[in-house]
PDB file of C-alpha atoms in Angstrom:
ATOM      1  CA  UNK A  22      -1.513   8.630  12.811  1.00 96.00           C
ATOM      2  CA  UNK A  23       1.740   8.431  10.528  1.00 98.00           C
ATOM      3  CA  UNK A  24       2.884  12.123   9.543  1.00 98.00           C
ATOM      4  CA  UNK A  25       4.903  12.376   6.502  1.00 98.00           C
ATOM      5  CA  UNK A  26       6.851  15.357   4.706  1.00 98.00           C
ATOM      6  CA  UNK A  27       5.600  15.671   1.064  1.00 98.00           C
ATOM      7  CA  UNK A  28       9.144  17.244  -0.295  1.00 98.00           C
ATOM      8  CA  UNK A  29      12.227  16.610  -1.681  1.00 98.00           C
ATOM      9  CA  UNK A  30      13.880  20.222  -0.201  1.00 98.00           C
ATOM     10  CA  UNK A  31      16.694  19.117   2.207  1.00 98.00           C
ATOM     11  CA  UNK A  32      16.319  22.254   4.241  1.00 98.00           C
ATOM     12  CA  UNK A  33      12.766  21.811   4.748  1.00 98.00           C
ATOM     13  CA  UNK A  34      12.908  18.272   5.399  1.00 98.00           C
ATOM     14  CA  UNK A  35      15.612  18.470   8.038  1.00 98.00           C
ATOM     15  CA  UNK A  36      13.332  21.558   9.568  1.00 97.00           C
ATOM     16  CA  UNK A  37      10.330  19.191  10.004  1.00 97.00           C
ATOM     17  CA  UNK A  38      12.438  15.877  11.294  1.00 97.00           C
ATOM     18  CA  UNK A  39      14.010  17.901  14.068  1.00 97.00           C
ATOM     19  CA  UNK A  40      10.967  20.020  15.539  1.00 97.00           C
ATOM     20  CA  UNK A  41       8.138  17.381  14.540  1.00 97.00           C
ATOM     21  CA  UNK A  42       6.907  13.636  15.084  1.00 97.00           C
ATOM     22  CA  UNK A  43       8.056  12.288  11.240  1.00 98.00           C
ATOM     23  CA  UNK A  44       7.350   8.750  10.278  1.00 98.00           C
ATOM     24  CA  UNK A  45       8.694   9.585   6.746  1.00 98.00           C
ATOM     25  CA  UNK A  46       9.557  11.130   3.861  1.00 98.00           C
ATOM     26  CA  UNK A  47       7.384  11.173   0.427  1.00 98.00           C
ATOM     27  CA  UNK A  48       8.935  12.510  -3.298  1.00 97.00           C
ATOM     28  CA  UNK A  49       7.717  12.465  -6.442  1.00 97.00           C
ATOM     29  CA  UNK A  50       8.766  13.284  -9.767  1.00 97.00           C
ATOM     30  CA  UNK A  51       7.065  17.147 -10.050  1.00 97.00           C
ATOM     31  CA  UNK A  52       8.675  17.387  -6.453  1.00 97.00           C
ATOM     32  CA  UNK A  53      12.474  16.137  -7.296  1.00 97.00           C
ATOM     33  CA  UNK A  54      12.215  17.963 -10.991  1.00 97.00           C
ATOM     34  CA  UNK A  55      11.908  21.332  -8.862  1.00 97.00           C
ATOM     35  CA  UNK A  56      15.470  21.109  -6.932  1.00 97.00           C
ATOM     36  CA  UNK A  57      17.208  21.132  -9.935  1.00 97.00           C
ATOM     37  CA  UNK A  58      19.727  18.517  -8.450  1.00 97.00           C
ATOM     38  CA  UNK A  59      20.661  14.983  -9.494  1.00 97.00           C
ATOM     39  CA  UNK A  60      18.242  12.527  -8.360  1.00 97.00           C
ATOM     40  CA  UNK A  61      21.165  10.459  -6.369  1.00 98.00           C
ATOM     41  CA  UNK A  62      22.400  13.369  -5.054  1.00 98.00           C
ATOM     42  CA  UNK A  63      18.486  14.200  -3.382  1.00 98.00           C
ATOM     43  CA  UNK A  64      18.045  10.802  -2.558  1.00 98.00           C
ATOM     44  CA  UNK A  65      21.480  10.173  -0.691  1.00 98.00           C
ATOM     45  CA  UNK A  66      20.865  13.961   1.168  1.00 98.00           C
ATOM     46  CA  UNK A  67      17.020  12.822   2.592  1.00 98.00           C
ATOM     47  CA  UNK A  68      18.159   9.780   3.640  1.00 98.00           C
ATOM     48  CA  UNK A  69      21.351  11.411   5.646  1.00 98.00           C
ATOM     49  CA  UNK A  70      18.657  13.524   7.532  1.00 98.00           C
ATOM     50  CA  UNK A  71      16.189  11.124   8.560  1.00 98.00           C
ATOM     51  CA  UNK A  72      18.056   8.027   9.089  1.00 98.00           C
ATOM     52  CA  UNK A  73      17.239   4.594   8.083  1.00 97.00           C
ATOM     53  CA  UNK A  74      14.338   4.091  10.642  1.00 97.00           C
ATOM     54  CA  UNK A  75      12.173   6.419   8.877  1.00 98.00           C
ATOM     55  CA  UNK A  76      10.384   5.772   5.601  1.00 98.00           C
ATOM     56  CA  UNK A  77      11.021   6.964   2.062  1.00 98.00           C
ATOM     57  CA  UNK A  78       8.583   6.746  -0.030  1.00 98.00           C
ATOM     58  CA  UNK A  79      10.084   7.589  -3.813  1.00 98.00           C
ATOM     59  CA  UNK A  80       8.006   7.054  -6.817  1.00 98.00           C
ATOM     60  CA  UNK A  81       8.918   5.386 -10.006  1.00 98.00           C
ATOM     61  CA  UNK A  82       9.087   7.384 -13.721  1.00 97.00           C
ATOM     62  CA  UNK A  83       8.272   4.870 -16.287  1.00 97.00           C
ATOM     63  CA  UNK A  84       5.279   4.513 -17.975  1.00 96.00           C
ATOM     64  CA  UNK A  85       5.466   0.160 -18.531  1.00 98.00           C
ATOM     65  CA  UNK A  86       5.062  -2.380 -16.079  1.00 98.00           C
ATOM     66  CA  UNK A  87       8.487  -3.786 -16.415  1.00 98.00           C
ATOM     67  CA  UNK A  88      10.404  -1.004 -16.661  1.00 98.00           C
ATOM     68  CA  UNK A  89       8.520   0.301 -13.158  1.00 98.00           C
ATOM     69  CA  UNK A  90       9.653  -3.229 -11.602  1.00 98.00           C
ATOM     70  CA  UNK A  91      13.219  -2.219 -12.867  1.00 98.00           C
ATOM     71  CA  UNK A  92      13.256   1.060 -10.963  1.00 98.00           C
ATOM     72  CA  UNK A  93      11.704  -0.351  -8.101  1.00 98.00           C
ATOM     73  CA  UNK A  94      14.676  -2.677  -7.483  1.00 98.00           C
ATOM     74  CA  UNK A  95      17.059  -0.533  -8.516  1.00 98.00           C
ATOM     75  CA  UNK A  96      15.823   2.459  -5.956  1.00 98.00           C
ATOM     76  CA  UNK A  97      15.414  -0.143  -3.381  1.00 98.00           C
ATOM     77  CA  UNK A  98      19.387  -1.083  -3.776  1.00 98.00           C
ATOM     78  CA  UNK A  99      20.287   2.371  -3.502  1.00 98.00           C
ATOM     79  CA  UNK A 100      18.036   3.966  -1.258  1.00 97.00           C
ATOM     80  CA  UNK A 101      18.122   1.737   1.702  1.00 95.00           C
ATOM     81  CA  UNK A 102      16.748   1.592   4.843  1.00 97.00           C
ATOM     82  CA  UNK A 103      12.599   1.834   5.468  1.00 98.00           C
ATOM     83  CA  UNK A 104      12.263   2.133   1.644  1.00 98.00           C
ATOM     84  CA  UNK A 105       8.383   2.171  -0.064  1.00 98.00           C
ATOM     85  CA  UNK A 106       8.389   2.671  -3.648  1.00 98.00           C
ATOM     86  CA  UNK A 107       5.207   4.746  -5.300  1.00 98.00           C
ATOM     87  CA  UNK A 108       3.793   3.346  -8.832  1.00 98.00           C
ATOM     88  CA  UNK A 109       0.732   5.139 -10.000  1.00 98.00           C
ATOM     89  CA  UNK A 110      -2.770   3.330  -9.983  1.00 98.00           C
ATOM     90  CA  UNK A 111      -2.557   2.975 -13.731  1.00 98.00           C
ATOM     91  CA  UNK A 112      -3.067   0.176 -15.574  1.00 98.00           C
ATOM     92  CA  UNK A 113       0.622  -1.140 -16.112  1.00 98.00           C
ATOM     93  CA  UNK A 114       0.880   0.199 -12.514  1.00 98.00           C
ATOM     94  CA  UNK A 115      -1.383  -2.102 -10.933  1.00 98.00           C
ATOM     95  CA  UNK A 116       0.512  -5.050 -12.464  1.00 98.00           C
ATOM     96  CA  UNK A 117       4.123  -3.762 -11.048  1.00 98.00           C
ATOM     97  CA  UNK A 118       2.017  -3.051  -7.620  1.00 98.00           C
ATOM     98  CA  UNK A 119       0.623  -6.989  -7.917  1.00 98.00           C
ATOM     99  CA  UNK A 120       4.379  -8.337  -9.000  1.00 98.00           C
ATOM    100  CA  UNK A 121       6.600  -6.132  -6.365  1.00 98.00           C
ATOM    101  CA  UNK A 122       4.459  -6.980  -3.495  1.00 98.00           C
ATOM    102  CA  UNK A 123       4.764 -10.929  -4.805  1.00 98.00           C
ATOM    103  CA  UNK A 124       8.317 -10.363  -4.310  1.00 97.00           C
ATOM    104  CA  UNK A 125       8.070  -9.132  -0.671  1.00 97.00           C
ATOM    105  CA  UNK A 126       8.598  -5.070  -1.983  1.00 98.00           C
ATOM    106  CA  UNK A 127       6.471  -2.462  -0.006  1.00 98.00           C
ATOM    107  CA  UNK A 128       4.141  -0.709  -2.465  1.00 98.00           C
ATOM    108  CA  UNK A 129       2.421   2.343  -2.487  1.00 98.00           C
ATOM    109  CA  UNK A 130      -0.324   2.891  -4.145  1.00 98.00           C
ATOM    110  CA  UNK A 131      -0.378   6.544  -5.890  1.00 98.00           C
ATOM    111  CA  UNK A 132      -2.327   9.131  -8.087  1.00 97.00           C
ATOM    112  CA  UNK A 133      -5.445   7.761  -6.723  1.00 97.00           C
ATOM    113  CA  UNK A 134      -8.980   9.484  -7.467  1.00 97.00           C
ATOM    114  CA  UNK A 135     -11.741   7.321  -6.887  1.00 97.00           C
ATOM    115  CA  UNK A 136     -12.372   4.612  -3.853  1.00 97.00           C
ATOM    116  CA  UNK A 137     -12.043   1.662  -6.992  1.00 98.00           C
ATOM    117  CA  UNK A 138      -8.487   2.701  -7.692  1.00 98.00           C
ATOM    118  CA  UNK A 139      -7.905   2.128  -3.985  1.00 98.00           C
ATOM    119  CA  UNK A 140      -9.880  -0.896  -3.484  1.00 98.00           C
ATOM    120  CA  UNK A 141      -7.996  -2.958  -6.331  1.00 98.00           C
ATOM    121  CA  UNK A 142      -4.276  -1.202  -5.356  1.00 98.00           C
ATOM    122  CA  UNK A 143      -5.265  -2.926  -1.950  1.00 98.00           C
ATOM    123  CA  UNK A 144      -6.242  -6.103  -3.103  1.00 98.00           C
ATOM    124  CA  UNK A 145      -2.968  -6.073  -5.735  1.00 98.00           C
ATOM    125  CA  UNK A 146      -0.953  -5.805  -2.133  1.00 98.00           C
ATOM    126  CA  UNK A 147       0.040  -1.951  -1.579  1.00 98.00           C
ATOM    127  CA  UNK A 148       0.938  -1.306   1.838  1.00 98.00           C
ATOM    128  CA  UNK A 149      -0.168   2.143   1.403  1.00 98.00           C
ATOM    129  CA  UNK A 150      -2.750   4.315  -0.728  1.00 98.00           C
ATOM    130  CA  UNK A 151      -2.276   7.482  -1.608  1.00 98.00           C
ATOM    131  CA  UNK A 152      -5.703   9.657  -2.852  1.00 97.00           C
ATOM    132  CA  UNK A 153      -4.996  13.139  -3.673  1.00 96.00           C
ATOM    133  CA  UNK A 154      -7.411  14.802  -1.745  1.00 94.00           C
ATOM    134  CA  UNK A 155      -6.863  18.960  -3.032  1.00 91.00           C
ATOM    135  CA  UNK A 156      -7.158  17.385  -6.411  1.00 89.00           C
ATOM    136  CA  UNK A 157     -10.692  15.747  -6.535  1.00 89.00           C
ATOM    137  CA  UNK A 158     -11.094  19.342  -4.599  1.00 87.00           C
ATOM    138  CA  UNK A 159     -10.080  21.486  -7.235  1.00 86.00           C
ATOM    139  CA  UNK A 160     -12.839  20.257  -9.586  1.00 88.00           C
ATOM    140  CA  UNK A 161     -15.213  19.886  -7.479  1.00 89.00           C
ATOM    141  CA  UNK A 162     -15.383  16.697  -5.708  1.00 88.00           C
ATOM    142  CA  UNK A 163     -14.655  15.783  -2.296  1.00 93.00           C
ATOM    143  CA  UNK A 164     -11.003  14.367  -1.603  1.00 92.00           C
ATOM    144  CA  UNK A 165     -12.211  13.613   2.121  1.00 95.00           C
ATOM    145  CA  UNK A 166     -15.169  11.638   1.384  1.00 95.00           C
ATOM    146  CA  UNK A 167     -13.294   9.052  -1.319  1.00 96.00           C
ATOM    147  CA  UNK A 168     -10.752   9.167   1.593  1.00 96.00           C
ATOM    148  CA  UNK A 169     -13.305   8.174   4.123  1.00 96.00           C
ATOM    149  CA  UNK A 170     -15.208   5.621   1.468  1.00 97.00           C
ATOM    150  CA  UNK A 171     -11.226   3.863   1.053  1.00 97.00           C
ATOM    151  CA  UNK A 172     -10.686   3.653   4.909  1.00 97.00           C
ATOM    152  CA  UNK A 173     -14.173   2.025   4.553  1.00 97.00           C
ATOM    153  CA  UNK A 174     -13.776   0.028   1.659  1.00 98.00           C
ATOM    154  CA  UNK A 175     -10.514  -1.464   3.768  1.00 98.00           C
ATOM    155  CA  UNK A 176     -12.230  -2.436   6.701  1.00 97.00           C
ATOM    156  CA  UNK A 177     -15.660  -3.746   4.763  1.00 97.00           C
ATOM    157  CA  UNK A 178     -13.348  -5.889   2.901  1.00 97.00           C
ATOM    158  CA  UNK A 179     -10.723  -6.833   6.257  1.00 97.00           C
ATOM    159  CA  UNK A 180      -7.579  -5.612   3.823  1.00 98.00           C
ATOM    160  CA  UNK A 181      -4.195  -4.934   5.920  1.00 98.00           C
ATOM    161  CA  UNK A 182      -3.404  -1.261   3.187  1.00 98.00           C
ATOM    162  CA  UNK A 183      -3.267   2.173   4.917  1.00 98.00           C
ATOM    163  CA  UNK A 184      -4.586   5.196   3.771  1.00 98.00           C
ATOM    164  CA  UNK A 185      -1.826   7.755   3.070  1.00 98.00           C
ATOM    165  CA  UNK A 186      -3.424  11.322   2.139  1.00 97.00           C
ATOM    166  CA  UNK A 187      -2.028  13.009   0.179  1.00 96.00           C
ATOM    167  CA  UNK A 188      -2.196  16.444  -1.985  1.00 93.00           C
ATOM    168  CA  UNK A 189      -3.612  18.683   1.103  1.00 94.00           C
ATOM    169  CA  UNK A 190      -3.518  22.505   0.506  1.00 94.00           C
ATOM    170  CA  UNK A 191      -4.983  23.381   4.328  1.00 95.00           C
ATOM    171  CA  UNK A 192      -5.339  22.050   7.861  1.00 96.00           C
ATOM    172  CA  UNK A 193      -8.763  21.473   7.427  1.00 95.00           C
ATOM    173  CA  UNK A 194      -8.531  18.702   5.133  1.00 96.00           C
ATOM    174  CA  UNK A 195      -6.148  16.861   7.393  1.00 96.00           C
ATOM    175  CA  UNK A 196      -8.403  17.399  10.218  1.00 96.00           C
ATOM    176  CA  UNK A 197     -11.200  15.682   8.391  1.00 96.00           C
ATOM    177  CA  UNK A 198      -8.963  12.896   6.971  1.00 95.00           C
ATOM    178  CA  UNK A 199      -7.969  12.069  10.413  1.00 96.00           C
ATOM    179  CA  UNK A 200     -11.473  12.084  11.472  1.00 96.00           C
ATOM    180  CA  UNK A 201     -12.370   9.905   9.302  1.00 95.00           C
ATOM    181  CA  UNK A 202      -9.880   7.368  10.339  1.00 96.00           C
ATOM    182  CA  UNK A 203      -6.678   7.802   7.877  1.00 96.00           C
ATOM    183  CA  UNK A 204      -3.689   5.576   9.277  1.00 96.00           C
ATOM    184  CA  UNK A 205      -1.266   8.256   7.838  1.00 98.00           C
ATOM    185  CA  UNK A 206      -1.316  11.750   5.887  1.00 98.00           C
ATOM    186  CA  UNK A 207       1.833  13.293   3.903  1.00 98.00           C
ATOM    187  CA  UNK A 208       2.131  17.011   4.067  1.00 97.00           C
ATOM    188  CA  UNK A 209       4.087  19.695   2.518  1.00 96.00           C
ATOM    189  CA  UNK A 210       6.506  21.779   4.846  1.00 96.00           C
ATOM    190  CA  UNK A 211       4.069  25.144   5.130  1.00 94.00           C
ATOM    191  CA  UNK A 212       1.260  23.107   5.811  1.00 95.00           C
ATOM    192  CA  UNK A 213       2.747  20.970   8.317  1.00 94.00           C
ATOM    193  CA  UNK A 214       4.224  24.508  10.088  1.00 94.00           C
ATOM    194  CA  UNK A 215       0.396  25.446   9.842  1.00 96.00           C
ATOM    195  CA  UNK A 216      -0.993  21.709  12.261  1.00 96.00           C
ATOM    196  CA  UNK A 217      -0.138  23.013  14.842  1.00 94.00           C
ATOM    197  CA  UNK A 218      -0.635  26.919  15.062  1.00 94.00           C
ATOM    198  CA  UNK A 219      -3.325  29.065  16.753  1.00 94.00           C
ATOM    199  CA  UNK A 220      -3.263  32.623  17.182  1.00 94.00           C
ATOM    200  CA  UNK A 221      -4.776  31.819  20.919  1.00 96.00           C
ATOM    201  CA  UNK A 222      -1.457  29.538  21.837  1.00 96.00           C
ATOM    202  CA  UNK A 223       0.793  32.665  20.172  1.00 94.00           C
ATOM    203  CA  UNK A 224      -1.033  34.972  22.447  1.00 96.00           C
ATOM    204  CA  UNK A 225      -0.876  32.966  25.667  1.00 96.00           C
ATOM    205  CA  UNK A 226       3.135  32.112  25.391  1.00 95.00           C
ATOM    206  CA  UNK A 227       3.328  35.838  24.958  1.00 95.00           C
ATOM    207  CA  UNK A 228       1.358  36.865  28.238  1.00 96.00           C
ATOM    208  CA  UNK A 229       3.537  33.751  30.034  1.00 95.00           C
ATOM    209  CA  UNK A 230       6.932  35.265  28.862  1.00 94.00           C
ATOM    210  CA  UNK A 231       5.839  38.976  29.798  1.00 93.00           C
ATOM    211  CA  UNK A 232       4.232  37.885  33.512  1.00 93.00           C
ATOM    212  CA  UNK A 233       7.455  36.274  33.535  1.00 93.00           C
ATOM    213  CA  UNK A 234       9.882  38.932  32.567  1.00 92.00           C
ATOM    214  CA  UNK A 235       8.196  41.161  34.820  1.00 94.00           C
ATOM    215  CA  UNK A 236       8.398  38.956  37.908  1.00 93.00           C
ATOM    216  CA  UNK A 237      11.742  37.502  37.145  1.00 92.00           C
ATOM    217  CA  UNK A 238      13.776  39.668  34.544  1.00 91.00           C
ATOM    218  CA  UNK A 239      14.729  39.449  30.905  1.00 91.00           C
ATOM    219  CA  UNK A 240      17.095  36.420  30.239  1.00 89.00           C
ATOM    220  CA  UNK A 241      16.312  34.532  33.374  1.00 90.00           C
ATOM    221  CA  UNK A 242      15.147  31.173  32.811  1.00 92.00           C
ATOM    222  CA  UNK A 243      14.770  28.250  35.419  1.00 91.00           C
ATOM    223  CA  UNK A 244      17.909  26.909  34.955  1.00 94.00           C
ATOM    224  CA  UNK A 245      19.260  29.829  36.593  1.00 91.00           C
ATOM    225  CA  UNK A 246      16.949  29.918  39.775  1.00 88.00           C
ATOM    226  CA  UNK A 247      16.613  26.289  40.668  1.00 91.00           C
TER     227      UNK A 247
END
């Protein structure tokens, strides 16, 4: 499993890659538009905190197939590193997807809904694919099961394209998309904090550190006694 931070805050960001197992980094433009900072500026800042071996996945604004290719090349120049570049599964989006990964760029495949989407994003070359899970949630579908039909769909049909979930609003749906045999998930900050929480660990570390205290002293750790 990749784990990837779903945010362009620098604070946050630099939070996660220090205490947590980060493949990556994923933006997009609702994401960016809320730091109120120059795109460069964002762009420069994530890649200072998680080096070049990580990925950055940053997503293209235009609406036409050309102009998308543009961007792509032009993000790729300045971004560096492990660089993926997110186009939406739209039509003029699945033509820049087909064209960038003819000239060797790694796509992926974003602002999918349905298992189709996926399927031809895939077959067009994207390295990744990106449902939004909380979104098919929110009106009532299921973002886990379309996730489980694409991981599916990509072994059925013997396609090299990882599933990238994305849009999660709780633990539980990245639970289930892992069960169901996601190669990667990206996550905001507070639910990231949230994977790995359990009142029962908070309680135990508490009962360790008191038993401690009271055989040992405040302040005394094993660096002092060994």
């Amino acid at each position: 499993m990749l784990y990837m931070i779903d945010s362009a805050n620098i604070e946050a960001i630099r939070r996660c890659v220090d205490l947590y197992p980060v493949a990556g980094v994923t933006t997009n433009p609702t994401l960016v538009s809320r730091e109120h900072r120059p795109l460069a500026d964002i762009l420069k800042d994530i890649r200072s905190v998680i080096g070049n071996d990580r990925m950055l996945h940053v997503q293209v604004s235009a609406s036409d197939s050309e102009t998308m290719i543009a961007e792509a090349h032009r993000l790729n120049e300045f971004v560096g590193g492990e660089f993926i570049v997110k186009v939406p599964v739209s039509a003029p989006g699945m033509k820049a997807i087909r064209l960038l990964s003819q000239q060797g760029m790694r796509v992926t495949a974003t602002a999918i809904l349905s298992a189709q989407q996926a399927l031809m994003a895939a077959v067009a070359g994207a390295e990744f694919l990106a449902p939004y899970i909380n979104r098919l949630d929110n009106i009532g579908g299921d973002g886990c099961k379309v996730a489980a039909d694409i991981v599916h769909l990509l072994k059925v049909h013997q396609l090299p394209s990882k599933v990238l979930g994305a849009s999660f609003k709780n633990v539980q749906q990245v639970q289930e998309l892992a069960m169901a045999g996601a190669q990667s998930v990206t996550v905001a900050p507070d639910v990231f904090e949230n994977l790995i929480r359990h009142p029962l660990t908070d309680s135990g570390l508490t009962q360790f550190h008191a038993d401690w205290v009271q055989a040992f002293g405040e302040g005394k750790t094993i660096l002092d006694m060994l």
